GROMACS .gro file of C-alpha atoms in nm:
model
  447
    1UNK     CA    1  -1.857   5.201   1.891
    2UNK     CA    2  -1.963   4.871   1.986
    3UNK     CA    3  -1.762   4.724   1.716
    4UNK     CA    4  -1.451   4.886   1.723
    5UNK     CA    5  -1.475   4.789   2.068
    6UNK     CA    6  -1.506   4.388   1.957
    7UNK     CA    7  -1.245   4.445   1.715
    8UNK     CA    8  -1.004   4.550   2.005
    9UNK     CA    9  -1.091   4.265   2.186
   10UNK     CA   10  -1.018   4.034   1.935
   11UNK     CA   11  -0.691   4.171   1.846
   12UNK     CA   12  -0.565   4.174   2.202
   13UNK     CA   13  -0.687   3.813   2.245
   14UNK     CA   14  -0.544   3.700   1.893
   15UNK     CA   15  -0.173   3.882   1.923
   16UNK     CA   16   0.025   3.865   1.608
   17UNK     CA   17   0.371   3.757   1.671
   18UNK     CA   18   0.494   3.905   1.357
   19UNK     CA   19   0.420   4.304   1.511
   20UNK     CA   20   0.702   4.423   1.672
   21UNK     CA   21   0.584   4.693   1.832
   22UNK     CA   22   0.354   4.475   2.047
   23UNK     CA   23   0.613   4.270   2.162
   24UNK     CA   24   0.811   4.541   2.276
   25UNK     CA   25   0.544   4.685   2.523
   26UNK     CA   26   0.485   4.551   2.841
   27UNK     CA   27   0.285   4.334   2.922
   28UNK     CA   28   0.103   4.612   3.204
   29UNK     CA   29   0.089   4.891   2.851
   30UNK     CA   30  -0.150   4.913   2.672
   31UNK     CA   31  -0.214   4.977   2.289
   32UNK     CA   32  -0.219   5.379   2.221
   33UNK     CA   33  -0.593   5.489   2.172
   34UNK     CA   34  -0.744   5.133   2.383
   35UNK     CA   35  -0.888   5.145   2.756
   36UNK     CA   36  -0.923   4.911   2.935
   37UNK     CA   37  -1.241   4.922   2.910
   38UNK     CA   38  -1.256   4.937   2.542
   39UNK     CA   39  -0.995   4.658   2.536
   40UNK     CA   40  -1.212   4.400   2.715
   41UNK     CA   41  -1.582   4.482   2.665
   42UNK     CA   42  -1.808   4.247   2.780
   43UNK     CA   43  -2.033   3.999   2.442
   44UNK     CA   44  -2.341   3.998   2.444
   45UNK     CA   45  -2.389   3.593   2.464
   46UNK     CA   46  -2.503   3.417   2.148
   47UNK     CA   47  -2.307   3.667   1.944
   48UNK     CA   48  -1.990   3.575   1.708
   49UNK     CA   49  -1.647   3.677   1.853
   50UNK     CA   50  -1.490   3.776   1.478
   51UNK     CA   51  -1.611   3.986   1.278
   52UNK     CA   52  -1.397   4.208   1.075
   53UNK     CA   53  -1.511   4.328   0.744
   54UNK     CA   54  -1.156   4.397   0.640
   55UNK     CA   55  -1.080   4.038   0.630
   56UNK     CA   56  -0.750   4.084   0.880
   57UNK     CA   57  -0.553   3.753   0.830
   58UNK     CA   58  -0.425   3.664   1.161
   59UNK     CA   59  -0.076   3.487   1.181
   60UNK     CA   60  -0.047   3.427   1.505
   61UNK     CA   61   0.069   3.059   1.674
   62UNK     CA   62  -0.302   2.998   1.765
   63UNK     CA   63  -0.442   2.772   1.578
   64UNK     CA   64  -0.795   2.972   1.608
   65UNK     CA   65  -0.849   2.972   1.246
   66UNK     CA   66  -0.911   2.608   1.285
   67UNK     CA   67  -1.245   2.658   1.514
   68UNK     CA   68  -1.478   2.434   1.364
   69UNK     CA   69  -1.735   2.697   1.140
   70UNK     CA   70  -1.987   2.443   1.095
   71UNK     CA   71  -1.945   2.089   1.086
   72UNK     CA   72  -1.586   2.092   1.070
   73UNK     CA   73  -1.329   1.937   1.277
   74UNK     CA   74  -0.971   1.991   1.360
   75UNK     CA   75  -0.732   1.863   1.105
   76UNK     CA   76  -0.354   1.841   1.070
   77UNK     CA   77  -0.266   1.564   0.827
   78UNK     CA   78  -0.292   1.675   0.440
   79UNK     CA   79  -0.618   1.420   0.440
   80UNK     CA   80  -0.802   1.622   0.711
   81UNK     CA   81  -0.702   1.935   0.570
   82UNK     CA   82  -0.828   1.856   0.230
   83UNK     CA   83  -1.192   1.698   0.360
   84UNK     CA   84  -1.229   2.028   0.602
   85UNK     CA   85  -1.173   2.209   0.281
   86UNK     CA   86  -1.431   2.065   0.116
   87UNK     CA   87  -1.656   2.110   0.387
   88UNK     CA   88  -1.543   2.487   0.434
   89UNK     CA   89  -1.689   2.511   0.062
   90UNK     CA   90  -2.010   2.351   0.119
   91UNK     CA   91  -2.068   2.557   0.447
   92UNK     CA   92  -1.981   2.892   0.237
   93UNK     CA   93  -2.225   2.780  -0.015
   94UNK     CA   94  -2.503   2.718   0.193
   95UNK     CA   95  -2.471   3.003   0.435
   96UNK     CA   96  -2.684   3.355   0.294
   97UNK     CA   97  -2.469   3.596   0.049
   98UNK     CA   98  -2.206   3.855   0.221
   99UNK     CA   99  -2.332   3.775   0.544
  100UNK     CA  100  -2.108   3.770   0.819
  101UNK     CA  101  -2.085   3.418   0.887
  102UNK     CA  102  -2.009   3.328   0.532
  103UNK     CA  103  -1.746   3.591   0.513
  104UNK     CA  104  -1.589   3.428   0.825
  105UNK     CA  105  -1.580   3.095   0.684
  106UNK     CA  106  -1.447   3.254   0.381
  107UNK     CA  107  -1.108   3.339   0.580
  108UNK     CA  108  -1.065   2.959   0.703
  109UNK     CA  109  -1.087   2.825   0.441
  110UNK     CA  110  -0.833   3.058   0.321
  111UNK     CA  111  -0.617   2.936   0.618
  112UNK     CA  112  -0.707   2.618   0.575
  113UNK     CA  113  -0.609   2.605   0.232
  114UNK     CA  114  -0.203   2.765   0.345
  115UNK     CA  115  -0.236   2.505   0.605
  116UNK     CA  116  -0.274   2.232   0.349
  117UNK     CA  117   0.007   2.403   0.133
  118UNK     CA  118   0.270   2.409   0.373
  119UNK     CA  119   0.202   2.049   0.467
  120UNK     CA  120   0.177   1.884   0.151
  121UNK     CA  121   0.461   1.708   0.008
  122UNK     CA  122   0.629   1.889  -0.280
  123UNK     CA  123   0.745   1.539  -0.433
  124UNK     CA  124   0.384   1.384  -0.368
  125UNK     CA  125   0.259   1.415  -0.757
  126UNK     CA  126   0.594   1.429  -0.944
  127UNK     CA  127   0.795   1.225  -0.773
  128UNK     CA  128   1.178   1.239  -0.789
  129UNK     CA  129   1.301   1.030  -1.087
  130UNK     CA  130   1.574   0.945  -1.252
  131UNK     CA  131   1.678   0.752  -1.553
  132UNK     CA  132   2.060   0.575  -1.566
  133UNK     CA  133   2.183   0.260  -1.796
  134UNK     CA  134   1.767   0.193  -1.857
  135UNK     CA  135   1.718   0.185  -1.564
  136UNK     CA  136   1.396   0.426  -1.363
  137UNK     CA  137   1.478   0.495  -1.045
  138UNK     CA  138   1.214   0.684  -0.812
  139UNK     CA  139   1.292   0.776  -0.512
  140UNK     CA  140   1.174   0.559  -0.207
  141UNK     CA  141   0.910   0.742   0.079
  142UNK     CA  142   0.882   0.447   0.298
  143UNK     CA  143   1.157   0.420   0.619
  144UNK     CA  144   1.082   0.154   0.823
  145UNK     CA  145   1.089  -0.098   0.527
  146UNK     CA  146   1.431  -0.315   0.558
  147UNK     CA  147   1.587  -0.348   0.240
  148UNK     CA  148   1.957  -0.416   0.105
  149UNK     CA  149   2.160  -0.232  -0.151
  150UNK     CA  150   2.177  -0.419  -0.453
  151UNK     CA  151   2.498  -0.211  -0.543
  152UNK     CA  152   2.731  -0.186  -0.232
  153UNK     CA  153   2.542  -0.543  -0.060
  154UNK     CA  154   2.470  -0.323   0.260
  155UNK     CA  155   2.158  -0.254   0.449
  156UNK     CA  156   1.947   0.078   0.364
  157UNK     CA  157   1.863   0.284   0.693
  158UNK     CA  158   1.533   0.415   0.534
  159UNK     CA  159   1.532   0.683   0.870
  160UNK     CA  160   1.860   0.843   0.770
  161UNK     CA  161   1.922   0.745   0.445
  162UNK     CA  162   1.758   0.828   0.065
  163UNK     CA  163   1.739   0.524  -0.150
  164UNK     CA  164   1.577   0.464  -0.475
  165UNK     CA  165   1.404   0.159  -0.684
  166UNK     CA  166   1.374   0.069  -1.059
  167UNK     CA  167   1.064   0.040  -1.185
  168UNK     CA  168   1.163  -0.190  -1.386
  169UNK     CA  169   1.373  -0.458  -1.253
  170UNK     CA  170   1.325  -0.375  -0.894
  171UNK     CA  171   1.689  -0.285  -0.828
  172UNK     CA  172   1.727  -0.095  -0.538
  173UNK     CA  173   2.081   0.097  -0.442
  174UNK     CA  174   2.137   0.392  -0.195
  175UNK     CA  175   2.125   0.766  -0.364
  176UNK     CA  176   2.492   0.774  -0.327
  177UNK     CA  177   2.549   0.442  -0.507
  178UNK     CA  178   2.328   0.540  -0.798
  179UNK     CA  179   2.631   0.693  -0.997
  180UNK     CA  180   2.823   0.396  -0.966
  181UNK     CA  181   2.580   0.143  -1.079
  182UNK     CA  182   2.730  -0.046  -1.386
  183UNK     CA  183   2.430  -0.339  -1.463
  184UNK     CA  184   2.149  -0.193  -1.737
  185UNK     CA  185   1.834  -0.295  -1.636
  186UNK     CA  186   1.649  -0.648  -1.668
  187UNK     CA  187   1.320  -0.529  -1.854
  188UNK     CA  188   1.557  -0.380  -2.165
  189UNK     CA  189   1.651  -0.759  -2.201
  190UNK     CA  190   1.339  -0.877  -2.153
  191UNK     CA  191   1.186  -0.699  -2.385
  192UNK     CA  192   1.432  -0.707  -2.681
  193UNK     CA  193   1.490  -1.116  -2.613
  194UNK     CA  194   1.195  -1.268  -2.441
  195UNK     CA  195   1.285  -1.639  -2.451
  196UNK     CA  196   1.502  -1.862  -2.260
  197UNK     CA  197   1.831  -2.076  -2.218
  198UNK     CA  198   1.677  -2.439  -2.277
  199UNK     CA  199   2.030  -2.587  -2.211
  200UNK     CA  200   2.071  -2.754  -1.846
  201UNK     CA  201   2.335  -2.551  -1.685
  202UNK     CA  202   2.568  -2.491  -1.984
  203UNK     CA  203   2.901  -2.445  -1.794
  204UNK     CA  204   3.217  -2.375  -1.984
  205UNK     CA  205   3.444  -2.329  -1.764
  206UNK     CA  206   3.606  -2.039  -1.555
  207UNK     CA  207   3.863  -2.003  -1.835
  208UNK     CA  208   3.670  -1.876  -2.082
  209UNK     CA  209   3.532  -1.600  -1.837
  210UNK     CA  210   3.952  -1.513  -1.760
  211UNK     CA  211   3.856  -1.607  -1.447
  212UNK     CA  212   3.661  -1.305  -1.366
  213UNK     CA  213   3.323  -1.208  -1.257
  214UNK     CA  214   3.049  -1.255  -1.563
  215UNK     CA  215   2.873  -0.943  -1.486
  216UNK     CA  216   3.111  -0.693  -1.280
  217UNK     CA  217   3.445  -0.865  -1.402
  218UNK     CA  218   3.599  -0.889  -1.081
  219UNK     CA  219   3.858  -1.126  -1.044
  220UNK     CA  220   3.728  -1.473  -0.877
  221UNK     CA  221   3.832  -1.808  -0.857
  222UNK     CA  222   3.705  -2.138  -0.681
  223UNK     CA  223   3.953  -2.116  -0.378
  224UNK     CA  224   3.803  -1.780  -0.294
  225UNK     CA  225   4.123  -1.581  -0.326
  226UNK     CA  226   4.072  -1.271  -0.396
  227UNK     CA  227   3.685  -1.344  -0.404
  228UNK     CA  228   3.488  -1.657  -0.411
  229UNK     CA  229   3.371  -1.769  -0.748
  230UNK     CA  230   2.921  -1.887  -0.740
  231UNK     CA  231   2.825  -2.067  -1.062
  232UNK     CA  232   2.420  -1.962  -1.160
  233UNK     CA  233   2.264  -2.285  -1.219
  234UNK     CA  234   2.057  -2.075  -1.535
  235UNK     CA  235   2.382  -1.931  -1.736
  236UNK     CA  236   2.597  -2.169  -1.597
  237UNK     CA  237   2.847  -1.855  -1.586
  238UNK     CA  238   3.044  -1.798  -1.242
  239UNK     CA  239   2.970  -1.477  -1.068
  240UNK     CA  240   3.149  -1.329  -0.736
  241UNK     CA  241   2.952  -1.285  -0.411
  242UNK     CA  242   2.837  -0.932  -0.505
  243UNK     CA  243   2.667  -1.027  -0.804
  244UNK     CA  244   2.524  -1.335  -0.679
  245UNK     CA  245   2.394  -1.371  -0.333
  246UNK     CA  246   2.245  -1.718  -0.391
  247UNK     CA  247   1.933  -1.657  -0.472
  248UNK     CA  248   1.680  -1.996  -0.576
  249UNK     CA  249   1.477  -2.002  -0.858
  250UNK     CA  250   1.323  -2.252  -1.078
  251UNK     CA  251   1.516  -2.311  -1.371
  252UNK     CA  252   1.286  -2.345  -1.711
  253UNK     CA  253   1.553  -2.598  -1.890
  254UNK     CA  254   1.452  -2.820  -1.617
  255UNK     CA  255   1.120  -2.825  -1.625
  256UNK     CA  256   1.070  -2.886  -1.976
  257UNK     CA  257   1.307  -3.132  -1.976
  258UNK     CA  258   1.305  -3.323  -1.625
  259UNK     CA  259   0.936  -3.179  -1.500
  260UNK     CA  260   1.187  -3.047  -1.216
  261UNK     CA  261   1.048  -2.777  -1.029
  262UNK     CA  262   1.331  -2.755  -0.756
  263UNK     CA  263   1.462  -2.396  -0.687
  264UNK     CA  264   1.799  -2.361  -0.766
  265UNK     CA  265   2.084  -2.109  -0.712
  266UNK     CA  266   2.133  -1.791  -0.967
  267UNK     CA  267   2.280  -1.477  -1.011
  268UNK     CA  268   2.092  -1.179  -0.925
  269UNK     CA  269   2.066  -1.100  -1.255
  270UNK     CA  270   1.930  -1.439  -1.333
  271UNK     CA  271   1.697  -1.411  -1.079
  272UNK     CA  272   1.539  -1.055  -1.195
  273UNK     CA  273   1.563  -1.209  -1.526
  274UNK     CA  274   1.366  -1.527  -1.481
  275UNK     CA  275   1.110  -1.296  -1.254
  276UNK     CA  276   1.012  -1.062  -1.466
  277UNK     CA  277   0.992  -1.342  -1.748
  278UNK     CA  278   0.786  -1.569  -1.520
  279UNK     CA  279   0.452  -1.480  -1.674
  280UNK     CA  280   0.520  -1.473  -2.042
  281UNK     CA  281   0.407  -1.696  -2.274
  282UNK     CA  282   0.701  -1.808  -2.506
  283UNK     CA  283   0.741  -2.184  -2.424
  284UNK     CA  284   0.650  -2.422  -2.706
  285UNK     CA  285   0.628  -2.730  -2.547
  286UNK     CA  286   0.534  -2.909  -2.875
  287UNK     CA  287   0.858  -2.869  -3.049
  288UNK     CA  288   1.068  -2.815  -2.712
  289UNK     CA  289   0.991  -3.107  -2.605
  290UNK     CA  290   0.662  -3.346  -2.720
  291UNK     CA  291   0.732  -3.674  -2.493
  292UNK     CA  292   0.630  -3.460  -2.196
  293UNK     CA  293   0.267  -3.497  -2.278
  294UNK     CA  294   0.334  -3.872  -2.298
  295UNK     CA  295   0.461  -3.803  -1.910
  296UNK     CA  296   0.219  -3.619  -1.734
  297UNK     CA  297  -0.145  -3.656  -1.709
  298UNK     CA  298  -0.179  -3.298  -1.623
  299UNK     CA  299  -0.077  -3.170  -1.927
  300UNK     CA  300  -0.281  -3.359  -2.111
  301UNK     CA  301  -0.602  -3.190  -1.924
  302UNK     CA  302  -0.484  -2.902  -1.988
  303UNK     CA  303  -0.454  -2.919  -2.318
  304UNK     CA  304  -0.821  -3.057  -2.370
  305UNK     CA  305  -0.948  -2.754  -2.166
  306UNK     CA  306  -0.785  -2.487  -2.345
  307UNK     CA  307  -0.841  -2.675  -2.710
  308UNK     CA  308  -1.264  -2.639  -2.555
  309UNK     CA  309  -1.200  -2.308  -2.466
  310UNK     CA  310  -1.078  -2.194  -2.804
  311UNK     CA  311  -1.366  -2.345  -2.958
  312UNK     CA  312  -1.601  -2.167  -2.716
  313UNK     CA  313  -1.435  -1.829  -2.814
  314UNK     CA  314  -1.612  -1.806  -3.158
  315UNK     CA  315  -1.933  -1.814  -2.946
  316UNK     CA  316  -1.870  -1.540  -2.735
  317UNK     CA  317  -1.721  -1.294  -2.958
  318UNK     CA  318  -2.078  -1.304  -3.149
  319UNK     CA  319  -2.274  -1.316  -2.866
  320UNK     CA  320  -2.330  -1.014  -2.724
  321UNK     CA  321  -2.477  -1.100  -2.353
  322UNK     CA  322  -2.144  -1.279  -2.350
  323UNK     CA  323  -1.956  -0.969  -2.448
  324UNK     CA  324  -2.140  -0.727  -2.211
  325UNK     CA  325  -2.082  -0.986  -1.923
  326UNK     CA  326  -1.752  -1.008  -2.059
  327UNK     CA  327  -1.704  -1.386  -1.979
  328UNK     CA  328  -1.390  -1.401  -2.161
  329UNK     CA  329  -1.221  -1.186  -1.898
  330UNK     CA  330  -1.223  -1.472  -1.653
  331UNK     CA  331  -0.896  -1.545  -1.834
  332UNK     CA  332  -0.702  -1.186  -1.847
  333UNK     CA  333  -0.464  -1.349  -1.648
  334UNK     CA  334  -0.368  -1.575  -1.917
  335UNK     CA  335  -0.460  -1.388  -2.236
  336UNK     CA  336  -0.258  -1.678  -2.479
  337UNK     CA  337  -0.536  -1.932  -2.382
  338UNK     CA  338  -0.749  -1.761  -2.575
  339UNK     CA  339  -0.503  -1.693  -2.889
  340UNK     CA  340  -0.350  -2.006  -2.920
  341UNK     CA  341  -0.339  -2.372  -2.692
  342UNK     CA  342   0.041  -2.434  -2.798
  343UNK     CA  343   0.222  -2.134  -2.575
  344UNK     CA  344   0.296  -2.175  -2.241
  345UNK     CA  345   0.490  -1.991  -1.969
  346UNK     CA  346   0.662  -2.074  -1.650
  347UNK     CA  347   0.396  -1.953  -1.407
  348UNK     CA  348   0.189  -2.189  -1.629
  349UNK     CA  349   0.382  -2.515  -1.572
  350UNK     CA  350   0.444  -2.486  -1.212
  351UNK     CA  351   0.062  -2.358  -1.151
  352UNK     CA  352   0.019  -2.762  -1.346
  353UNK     CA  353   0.251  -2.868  -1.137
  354UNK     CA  354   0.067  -2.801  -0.803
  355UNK     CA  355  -0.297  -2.828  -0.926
  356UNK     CA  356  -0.367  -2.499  -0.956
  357UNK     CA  357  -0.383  -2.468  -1.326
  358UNK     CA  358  -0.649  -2.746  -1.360
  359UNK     CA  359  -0.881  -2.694  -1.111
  360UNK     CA  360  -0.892  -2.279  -1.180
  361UNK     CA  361  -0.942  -2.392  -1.570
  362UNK     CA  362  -1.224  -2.650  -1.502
  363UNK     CA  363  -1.385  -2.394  -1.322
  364UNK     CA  364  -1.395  -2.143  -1.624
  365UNK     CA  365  -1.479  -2.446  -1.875
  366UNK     CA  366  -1.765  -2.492  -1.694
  367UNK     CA  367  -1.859  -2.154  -1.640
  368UNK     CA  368  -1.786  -2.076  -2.043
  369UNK     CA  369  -2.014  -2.441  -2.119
  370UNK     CA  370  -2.312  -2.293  -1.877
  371UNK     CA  371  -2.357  -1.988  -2.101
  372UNK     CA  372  -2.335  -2.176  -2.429
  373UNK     CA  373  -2.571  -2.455  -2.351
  374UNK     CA  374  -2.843  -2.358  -2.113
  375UNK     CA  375  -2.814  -1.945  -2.027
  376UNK     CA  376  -2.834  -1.826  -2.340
  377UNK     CA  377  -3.089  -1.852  -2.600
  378UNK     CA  378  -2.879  -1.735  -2.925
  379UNK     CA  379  -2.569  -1.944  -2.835
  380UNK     CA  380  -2.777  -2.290  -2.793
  381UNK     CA  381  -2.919  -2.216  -3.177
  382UNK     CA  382  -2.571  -2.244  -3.298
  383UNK     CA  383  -2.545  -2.594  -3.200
  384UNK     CA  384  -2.552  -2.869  -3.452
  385UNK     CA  385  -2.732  -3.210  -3.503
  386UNK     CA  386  -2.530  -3.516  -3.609
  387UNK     CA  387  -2.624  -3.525  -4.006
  388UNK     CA  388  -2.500  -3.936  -3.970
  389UNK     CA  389  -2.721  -4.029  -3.736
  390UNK     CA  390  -2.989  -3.783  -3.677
  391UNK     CA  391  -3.068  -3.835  -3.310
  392UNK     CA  392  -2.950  -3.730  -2.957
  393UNK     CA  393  -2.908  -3.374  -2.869
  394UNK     CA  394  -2.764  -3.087  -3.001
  395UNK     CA  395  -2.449  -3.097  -3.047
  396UNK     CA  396  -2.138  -2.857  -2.970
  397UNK     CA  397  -1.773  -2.901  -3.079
  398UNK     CA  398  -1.636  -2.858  -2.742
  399UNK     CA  399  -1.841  -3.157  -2.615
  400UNK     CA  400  -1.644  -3.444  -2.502
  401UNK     CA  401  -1.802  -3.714  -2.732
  402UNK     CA  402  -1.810  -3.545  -3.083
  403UNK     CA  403  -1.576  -3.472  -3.377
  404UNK     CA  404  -1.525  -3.178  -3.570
  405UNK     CA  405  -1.435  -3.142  -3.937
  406UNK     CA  406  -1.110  -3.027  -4.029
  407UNK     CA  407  -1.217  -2.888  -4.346
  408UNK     CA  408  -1.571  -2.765  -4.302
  409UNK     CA  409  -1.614  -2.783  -3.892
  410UNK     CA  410  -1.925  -2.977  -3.902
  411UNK     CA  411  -1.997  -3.176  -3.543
  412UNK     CA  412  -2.062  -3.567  -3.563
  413UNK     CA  413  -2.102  -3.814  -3.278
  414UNK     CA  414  -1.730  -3.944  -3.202
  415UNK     CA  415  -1.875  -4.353  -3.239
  416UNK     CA  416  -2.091  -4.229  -3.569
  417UNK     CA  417  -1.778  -4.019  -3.732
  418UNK     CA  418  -1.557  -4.318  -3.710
  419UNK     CA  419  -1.772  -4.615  -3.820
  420UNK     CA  420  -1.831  -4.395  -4.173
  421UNK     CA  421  -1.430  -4.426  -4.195
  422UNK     CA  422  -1.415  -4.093  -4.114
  423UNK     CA  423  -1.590  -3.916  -4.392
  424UNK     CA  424  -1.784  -3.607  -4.355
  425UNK     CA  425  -2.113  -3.609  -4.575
  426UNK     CA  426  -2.091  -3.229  -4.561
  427UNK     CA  427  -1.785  -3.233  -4.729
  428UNK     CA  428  -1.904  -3.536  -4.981
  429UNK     CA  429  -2.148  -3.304  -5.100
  430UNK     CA  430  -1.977  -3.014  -5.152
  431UNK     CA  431  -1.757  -3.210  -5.347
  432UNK     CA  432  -2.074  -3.345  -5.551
  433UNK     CA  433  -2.210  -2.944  -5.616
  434UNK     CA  434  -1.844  -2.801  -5.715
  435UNK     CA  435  -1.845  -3.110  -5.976
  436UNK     CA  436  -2.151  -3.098  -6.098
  437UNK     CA  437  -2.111  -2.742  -6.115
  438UNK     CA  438  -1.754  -2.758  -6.320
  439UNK     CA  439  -1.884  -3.021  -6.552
  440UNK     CA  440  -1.936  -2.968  -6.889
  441UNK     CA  441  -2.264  -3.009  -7.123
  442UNK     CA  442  -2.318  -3.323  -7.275
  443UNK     CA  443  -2.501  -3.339  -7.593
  444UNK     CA  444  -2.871  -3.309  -7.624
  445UNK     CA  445  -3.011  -3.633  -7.672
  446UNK     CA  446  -3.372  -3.449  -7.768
  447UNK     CA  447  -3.210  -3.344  -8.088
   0.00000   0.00000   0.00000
């Protein structure tokens, strides 16, 4: 009796807004086959307030299911919700088997976990995405973020309107501009012809364009009737003031021609273009243009330091305390200094430009030089002695006062290499053993 009688209690406390019959009595009636007595019995303290072995899932507006079982707190965001869960779990494991308490903590977590569900974004793990002219547009969460519309040139209200951005090429347009979008995206450019116009500006004229748009092929001319004609300092094409909104970027033509680093004005097309193109390596400066080196110093340092570094690689690839410290990771940044010392890219040339380059490079040099010479053990027994002189220290190939062999990459001093008229002994004698080794029999002068 003593139960039922908690049992009333609790459902007259917890009233479920979804039974209609309830609502409809008065607030003086009372439920058929309840006292009033019976309805509000007095707990004994210490004891729990629910317990139902039925389980009765109560949907009413009081958030009662929330009361914190043990250890938990109240939660509302989806990041609450989900640590209370996991704390629901660890208080239902530790509490005794089909006990009460463990049955009660079994129903909020169940109403945590509808809690969770109803608050959780649907789009959160598959977000809403959609592919046009290779371009990948996903749709945009953030609203207070200011951005404009790439396709109409008009600001996106992220509070009351959708937009979307390529992953790609970073073109963003409002959800009802998507349909109307008419540029294919940057990267499918970029990835099909990864290199550059080398010419300075090469403008031909707004004749050959039939003085229309380059991209959108509006009609455009220099007076600005019917729109105003922008010439991209990259293309040297003329674009109208939707397609290019004066945007600056360095130009690479300049650089390797003039070491000119000044932002200019492009196209927006330009501009994605030269962005996303900004880190690749696909400048040969050697055959673009050799007198630079002759020009600036920098260059020249850099050159040294990644020639050293590519004769530290050999090294390090059979070393293995260099391989599980991974030492040739200080330059995942710029993975072609270790493949090659000829490539270079844009980011590359303007980090030389403002010292960046050098000092960052020095750095790993040194770092890369430390290991070889005085860390490790195995690496130092690969050095070499000077077989001209036979004195000094052990030698390495990326010192600064040695020579290496072309042909058989044995290490010399520099001073001792030259005064033998540059010829390697190594070499003379494995010239000496192949002959000797080719030569024929002479005749037996025993006989």
């Amino acid at each position: 009796m003593e139960y039922d009688e908690k049992l009333a209690r609790f459902r007259q406390v917890h009233l479920n807004p979804f039974n209609k019959q309830q609502h409809e009595q008065g607030a003086g009636e009372e439920a058929p086959g309840i006292t009033s007595q019976a309805r509000l019995p007095e707990l004994p303290p210490g004891e729990p307030e629910f317990r139902c072995p039925e389980r009765v899932m109560d949907l009413g507006l009081s958030e009662d299911h929330f009361a914190r079982p043990v250890g938990l707190f109240l939660a509302s965001d989806v990041q609450q919700l989900r640590q209370a869960i996991q704390e629901c779990k660890q208080v239902i494991l530790d509490l005794p088997e089909h006990s009460e308490k463990q049955k009660d903590a079994v129903v909020r977590l169940i109403h945590l976990r509808l809690k969770l569900q109803e608050l959780k974004d649907p789009n959160e793990d598959e977000p809403n995405i959609r592919v046009l002219l290779e371009h990948r547009f996903y749709k945009e969460k953030s609203k207070s973020v200011k951005q404009t519309c790439d396709k109409c040139n008009t600001v996106i209200w992220g509070l009351i309107q959708t937009w979307y951005t390529c992953t790609g090429c970073y073109y963003r347009c409002h959800s009802k501009c998507l349909n109307l979008i008419s540029k294919p995206c940057v990267r499918s450019k970029v990835s099909h012809q990864a290199e550059y116009e080398l010419n300075i500006c090469p403008e031909a004229g707004l004749d050959s364009q039939d003085y229309r748009c380059a991209e959108c092929r509006a009609p455009i001319s220099l007076r600005g009737v019917p729109s105003e004609a922008r010439q991209c300092d990259y293309t040297g094409q003329y674009y109208c003031s939707h397609c290019h909104w004066n945007d600056l970027a360095v130009i690479p033509a300049r650089v390797v021609h003039n070491w000119d680093f000044e932002p200019r004005k492009v196209s927006r097309g330009s501009m994605r273009y030269l962005a996303l193109m900004m880190s690749r390596p696909v400048l040969r400066l050697r055959e673009i243009n050799p007198l630079l080196f002759n020009y600036v110093e920098e260059l020249v340092e850099i050159r040294k330091l990644r020639q050293d570094i590519l004769l530290m690689k050999p090294y390090f690839i059979t070393c293995r305390e260099a391989m599980a410290a991974r030492l040739l990771l200080q330059l995942q940044d710029r993975q072609h200094f270790v493949e090659n010392d000829e490539m270079y890219s844009v980011q590359d040339l303007l980090d030389t430009h403002t010292g960046r380059l050098g000092c960052s490079l020095a750095e790993t040099h040194t770092l890369f030089a430390k290991h070889i010479k005085l860390d490790c053990e195995r690496c130092q027994a690969k050095g070499f002695v000077c077989e001209l002189c036979r004195e000094g220290d052990v030698l390495f190939p990326f010192d600064s006062h040695t020579s290496v062999c072309a042909d058989c990459s044995a290490v010399f001093h520099r001073d001792c290499y030259y005064d033998n008229s540059t010829t390697c002994p190594r070499c003379a004698r494995l010239t000496l053993r192949k002959q000797s080794l080719f030569r024929e029999p002479g005749p037996d002068l025993d006989a």
